[in-house]
Short mmCIF file of C-alpha atoms in Angstrom, two decimals:
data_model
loop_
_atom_site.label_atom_id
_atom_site.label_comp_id
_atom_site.label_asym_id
_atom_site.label_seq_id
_atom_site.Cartn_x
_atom_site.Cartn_y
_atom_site.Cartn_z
CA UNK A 1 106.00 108.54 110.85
CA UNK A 2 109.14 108.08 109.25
CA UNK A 3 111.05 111.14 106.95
CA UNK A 4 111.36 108.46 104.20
CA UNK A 5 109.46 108.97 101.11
CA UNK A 6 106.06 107.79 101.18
CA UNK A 7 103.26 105.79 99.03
CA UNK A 8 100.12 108.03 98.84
CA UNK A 9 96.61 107.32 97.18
CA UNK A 10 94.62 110.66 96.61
CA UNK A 11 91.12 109.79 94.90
CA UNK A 12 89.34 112.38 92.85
CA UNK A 13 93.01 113.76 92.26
CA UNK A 14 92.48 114.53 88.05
CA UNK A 15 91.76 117.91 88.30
CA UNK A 16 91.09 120.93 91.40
CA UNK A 17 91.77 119.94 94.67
CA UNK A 18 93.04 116.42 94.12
CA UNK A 19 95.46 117.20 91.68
CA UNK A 20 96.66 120.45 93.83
CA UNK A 21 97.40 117.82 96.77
CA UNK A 22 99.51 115.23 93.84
CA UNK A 23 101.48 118.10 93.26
CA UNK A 24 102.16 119.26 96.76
CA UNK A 25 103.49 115.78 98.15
CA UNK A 26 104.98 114.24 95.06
CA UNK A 27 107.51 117.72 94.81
CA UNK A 28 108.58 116.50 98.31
CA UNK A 29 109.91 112.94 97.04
CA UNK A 30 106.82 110.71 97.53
CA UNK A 31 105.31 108.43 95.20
CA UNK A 32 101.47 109.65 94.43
CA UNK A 33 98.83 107.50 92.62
CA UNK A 34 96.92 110.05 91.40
CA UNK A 35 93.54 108.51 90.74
CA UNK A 36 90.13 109.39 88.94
CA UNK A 37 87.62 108.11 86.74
CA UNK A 38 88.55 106.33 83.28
CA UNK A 39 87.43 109.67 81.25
CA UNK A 40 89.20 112.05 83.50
CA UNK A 41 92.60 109.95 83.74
CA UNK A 42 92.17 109.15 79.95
CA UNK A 43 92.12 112.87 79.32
CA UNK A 44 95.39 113.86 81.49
CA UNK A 45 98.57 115.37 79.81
CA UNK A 46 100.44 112.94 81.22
CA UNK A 47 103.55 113.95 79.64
CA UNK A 48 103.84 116.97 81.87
CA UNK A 49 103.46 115.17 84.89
CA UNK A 50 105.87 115.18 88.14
CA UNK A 51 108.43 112.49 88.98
CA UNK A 52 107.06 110.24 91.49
CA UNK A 53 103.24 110.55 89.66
CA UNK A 54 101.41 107.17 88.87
CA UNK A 55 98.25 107.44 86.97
CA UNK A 56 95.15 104.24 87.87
CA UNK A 57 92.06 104.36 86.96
CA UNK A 58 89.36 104.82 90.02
CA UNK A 59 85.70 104.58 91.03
CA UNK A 60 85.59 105.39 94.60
CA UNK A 61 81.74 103.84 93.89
CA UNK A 62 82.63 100.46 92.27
CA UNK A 63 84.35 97.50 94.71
CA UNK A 64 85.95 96.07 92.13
CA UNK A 65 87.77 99.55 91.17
CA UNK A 66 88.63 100.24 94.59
CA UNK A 67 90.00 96.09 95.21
CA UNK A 68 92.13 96.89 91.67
CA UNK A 69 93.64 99.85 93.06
CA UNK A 70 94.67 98.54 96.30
CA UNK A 71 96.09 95.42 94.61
CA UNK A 72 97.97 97.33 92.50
CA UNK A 73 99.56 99.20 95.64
CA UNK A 74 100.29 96.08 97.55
CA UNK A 75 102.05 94.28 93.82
CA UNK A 76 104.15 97.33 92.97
CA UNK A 77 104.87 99.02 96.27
CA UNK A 78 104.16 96.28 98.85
CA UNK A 79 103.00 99.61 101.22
CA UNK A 80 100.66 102.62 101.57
CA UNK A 81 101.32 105.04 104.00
CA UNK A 82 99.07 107.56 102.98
CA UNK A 83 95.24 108.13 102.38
CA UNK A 84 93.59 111.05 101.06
CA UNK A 85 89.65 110.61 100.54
CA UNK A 86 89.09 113.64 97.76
CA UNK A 87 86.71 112.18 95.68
CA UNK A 88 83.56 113.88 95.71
CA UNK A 89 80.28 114.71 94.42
CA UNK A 90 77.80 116.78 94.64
CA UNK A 91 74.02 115.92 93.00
CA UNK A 92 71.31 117.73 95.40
CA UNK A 93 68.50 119.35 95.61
CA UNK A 94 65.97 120.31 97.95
CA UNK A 95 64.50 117.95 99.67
CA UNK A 96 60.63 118.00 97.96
CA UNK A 97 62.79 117.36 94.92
CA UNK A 98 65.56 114.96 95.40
CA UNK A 99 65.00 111.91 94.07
CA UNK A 100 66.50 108.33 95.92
CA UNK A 101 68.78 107.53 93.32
CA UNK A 102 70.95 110.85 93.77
CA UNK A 103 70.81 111.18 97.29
CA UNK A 104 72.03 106.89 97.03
CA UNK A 105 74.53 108.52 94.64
CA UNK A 106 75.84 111.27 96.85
CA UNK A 107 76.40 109.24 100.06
CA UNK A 108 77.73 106.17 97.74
CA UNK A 109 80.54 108.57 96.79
CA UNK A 110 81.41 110.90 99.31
CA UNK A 111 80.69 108.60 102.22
CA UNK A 112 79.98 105.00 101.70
CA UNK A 113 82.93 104.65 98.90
CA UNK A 114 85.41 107.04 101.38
CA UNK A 115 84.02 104.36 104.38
CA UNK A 116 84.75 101.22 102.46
CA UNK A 117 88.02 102.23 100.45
CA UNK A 118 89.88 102.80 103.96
CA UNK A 119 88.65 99.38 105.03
CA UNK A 120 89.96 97.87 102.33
CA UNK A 121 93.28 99.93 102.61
CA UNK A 122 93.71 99.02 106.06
CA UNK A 123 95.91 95.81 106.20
CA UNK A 124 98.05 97.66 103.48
CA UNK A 125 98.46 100.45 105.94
CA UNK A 126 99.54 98.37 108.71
CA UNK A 127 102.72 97.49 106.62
CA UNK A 128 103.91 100.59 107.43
CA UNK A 129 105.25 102.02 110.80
CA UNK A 130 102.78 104.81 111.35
CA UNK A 131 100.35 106.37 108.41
CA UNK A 132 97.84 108.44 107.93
CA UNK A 133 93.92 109.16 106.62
CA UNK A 134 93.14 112.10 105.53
CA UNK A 135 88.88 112.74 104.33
CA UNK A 136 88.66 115.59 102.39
CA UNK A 137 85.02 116.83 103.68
CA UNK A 138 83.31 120.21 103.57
CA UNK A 139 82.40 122.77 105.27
CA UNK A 140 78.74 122.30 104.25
CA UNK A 141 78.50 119.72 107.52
CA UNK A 142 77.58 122.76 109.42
CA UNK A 143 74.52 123.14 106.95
CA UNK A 144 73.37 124.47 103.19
CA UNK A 145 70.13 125.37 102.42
CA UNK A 146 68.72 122.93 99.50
CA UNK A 147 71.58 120.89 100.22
CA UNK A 148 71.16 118.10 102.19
CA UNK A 149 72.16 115.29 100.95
CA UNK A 150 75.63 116.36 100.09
CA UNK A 151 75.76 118.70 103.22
CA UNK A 152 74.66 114.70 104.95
CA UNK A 153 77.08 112.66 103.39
CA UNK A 154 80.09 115.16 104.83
CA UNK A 155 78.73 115.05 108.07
CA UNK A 156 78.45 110.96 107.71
CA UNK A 157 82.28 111.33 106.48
CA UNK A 158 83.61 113.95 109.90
CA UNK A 159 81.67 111.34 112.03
CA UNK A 160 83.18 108.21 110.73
CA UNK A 161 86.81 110.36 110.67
CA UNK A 162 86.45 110.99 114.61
CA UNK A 163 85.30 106.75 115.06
CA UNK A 164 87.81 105.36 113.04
CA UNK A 165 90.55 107.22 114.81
CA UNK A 166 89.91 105.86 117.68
CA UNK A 167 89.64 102.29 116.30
CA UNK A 168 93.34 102.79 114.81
CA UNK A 169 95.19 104.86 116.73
CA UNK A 170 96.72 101.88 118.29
CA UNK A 171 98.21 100.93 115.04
CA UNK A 172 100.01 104.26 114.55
CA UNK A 173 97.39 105.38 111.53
CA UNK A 174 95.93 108.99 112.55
CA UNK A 175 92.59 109.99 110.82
CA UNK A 176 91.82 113.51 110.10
CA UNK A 177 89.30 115.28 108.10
CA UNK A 178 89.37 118.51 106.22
CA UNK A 179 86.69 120.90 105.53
CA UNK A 180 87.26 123.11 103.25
CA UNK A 181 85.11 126.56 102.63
CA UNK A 182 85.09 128.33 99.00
CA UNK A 183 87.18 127.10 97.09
CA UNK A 184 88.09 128.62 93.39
CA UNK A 185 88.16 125.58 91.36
CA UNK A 186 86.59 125.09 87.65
CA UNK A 187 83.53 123.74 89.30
CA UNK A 188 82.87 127.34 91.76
CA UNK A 189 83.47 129.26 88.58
CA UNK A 190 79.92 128.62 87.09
CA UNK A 191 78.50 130.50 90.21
CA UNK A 192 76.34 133.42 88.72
CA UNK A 193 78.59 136.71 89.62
CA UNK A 194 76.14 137.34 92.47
CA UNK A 195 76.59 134.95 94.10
CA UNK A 196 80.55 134.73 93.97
CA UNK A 197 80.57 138.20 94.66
CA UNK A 198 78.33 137.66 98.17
CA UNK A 199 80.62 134.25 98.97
CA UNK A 200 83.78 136.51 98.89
CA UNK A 201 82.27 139.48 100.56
CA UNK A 202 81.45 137.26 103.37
CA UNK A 203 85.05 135.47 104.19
CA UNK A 204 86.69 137.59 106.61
CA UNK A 205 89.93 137.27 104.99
CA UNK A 206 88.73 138.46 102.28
CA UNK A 207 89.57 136.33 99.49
CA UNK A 208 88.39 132.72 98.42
CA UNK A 209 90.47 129.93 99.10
CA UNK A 210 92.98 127.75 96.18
CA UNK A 211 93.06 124.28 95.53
CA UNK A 212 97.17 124.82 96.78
CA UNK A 213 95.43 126.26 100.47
CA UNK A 214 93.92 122.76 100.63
CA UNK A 215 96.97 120.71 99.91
CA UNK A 216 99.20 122.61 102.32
CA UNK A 217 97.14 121.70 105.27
CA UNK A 218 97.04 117.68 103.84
CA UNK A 219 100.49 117.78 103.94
CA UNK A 220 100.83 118.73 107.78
CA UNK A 221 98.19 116.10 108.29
CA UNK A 222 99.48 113.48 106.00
CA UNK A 223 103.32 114.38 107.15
CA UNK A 224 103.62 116.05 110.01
CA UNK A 225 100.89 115.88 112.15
CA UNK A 226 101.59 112.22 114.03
CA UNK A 227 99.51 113.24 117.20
CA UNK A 228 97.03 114.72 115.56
CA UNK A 229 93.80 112.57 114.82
CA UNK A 230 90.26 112.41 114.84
CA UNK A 231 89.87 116.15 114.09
CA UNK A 232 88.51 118.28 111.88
CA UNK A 233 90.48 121.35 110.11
CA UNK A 234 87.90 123.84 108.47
CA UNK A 235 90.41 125.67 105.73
CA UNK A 236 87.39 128.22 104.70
CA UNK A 237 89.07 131.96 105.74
CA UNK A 238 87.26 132.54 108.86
CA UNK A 239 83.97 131.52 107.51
CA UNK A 240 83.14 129.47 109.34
CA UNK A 241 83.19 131.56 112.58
CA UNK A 242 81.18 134.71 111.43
CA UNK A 243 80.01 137.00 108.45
CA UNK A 244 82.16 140.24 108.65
CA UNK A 245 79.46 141.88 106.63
CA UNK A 246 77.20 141.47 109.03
CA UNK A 247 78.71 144.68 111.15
#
């Protein structure tokens, strides 16, 4: 990819994550549509917002949202370079208690909307030389008790990351998917103290991640990281590979 600045999409991008990776790759020069739902982009300070910010409307669940937003792209910036999938939900339960309509809603999100948002983002991306996807997934692919559906729809997402790089490598796009571990964000901060406390004890580096620990390694992927695709980059601390309170 070119050094010039670039046009980037981040869904989900309001608040926590999303916004941390706005932040991160607008201060380097790029124009970033940060989007979100009508309530959450309704209720931004936009005042205090970077240079290089635009503000849309988006849900990653309706077509006709995600045919606006790309629209809007193509009339105002004729380009996108950049992809990141960060929208996400999470309504589970075990399964004897899930019902249909929330599992529908979790994979409609976090998978189908992803799915179908880069498809219709494709023929954008090809106006540029070279791009880049970037899925936001989590490291509850490997597995969460009482969690399926959501730990389901991130596998569905790190499977369709590894088949749709090899549909558009050829085009110069690279697809990538990130999977982050704990992550202190609004959302992990109703944990009850028990449980926070075992998370923590059991990430080898010994302290949970930041929304800005996230964003850093979109930006190698999203900038950087031209022969890189297809993979998947588990930002959790070392949790992934082993309790240390288990010696």
């Amino acid at each position: 990819m070119s050094t010039a600045p670039k046009v980037i999409l981040v869904t989900g991008s309001g608040s926590g994550i999303g916004k941390a990776i706005v932040e991160r790759l607008a201060g380097e020069g790029n124009t970033v549509l940060l989007t979100d739902l009508p309530h959450v982009i309704d209720s931004l300070d936009t005042a205090h917002l970077q240079s290089g910010v635009k503000v849309h409307p988006l849900d990653v669940g309706d077509e006709h949202s995600r045919t606006e937003v790309i629209n809007t792209i193509a009339r105002e910036h004729g380009k996108l370079d950049v992809l990141v999938n960060c929208a996400g939900v999470g309504r589970d339960a075990r399964l004897t208690n899930i019902k249909d309509e929330d599992l529908a809603f979790t994979l409609g999100i976090n998978l189908f909307g992803a799915f179908s948002l880069i498809r219709q983002a494709l023929p954008l991306m090809q106006e540029s030389t070279g791009g880049a996807i970037v899925n936001i997934a989590s490291r509850a692919w490997l597995g969460i008790f009482g969690s399926g559906a959501y730990s389901a729809s991130k596998g569905g997402l790190i499977g369709a990351t590894r088949s749709l790089a090899l549909e558009v490598g050829h085009l110069g796009i690279t697809v990538n998917c990130i999977a982050p571990g704990y992550i202190a964000t609004p959302l992990s901060a109703t944990l009850p103290q028990e449980v926070l406390d075992k998370t923590l004890r059991s990430i080898p580096v010994q302290r949970g991640g930041v929304p800005e620990d996230i964003a850093a390694a979109v930006r190698y992927l999203a900038l950087d990281g031209s022969y890189v695709t297809g993979q998947v980059l588990t930002v959790c601390g070392g949790r992934s590979i082993g309790d240390p309170t288990s010696r």
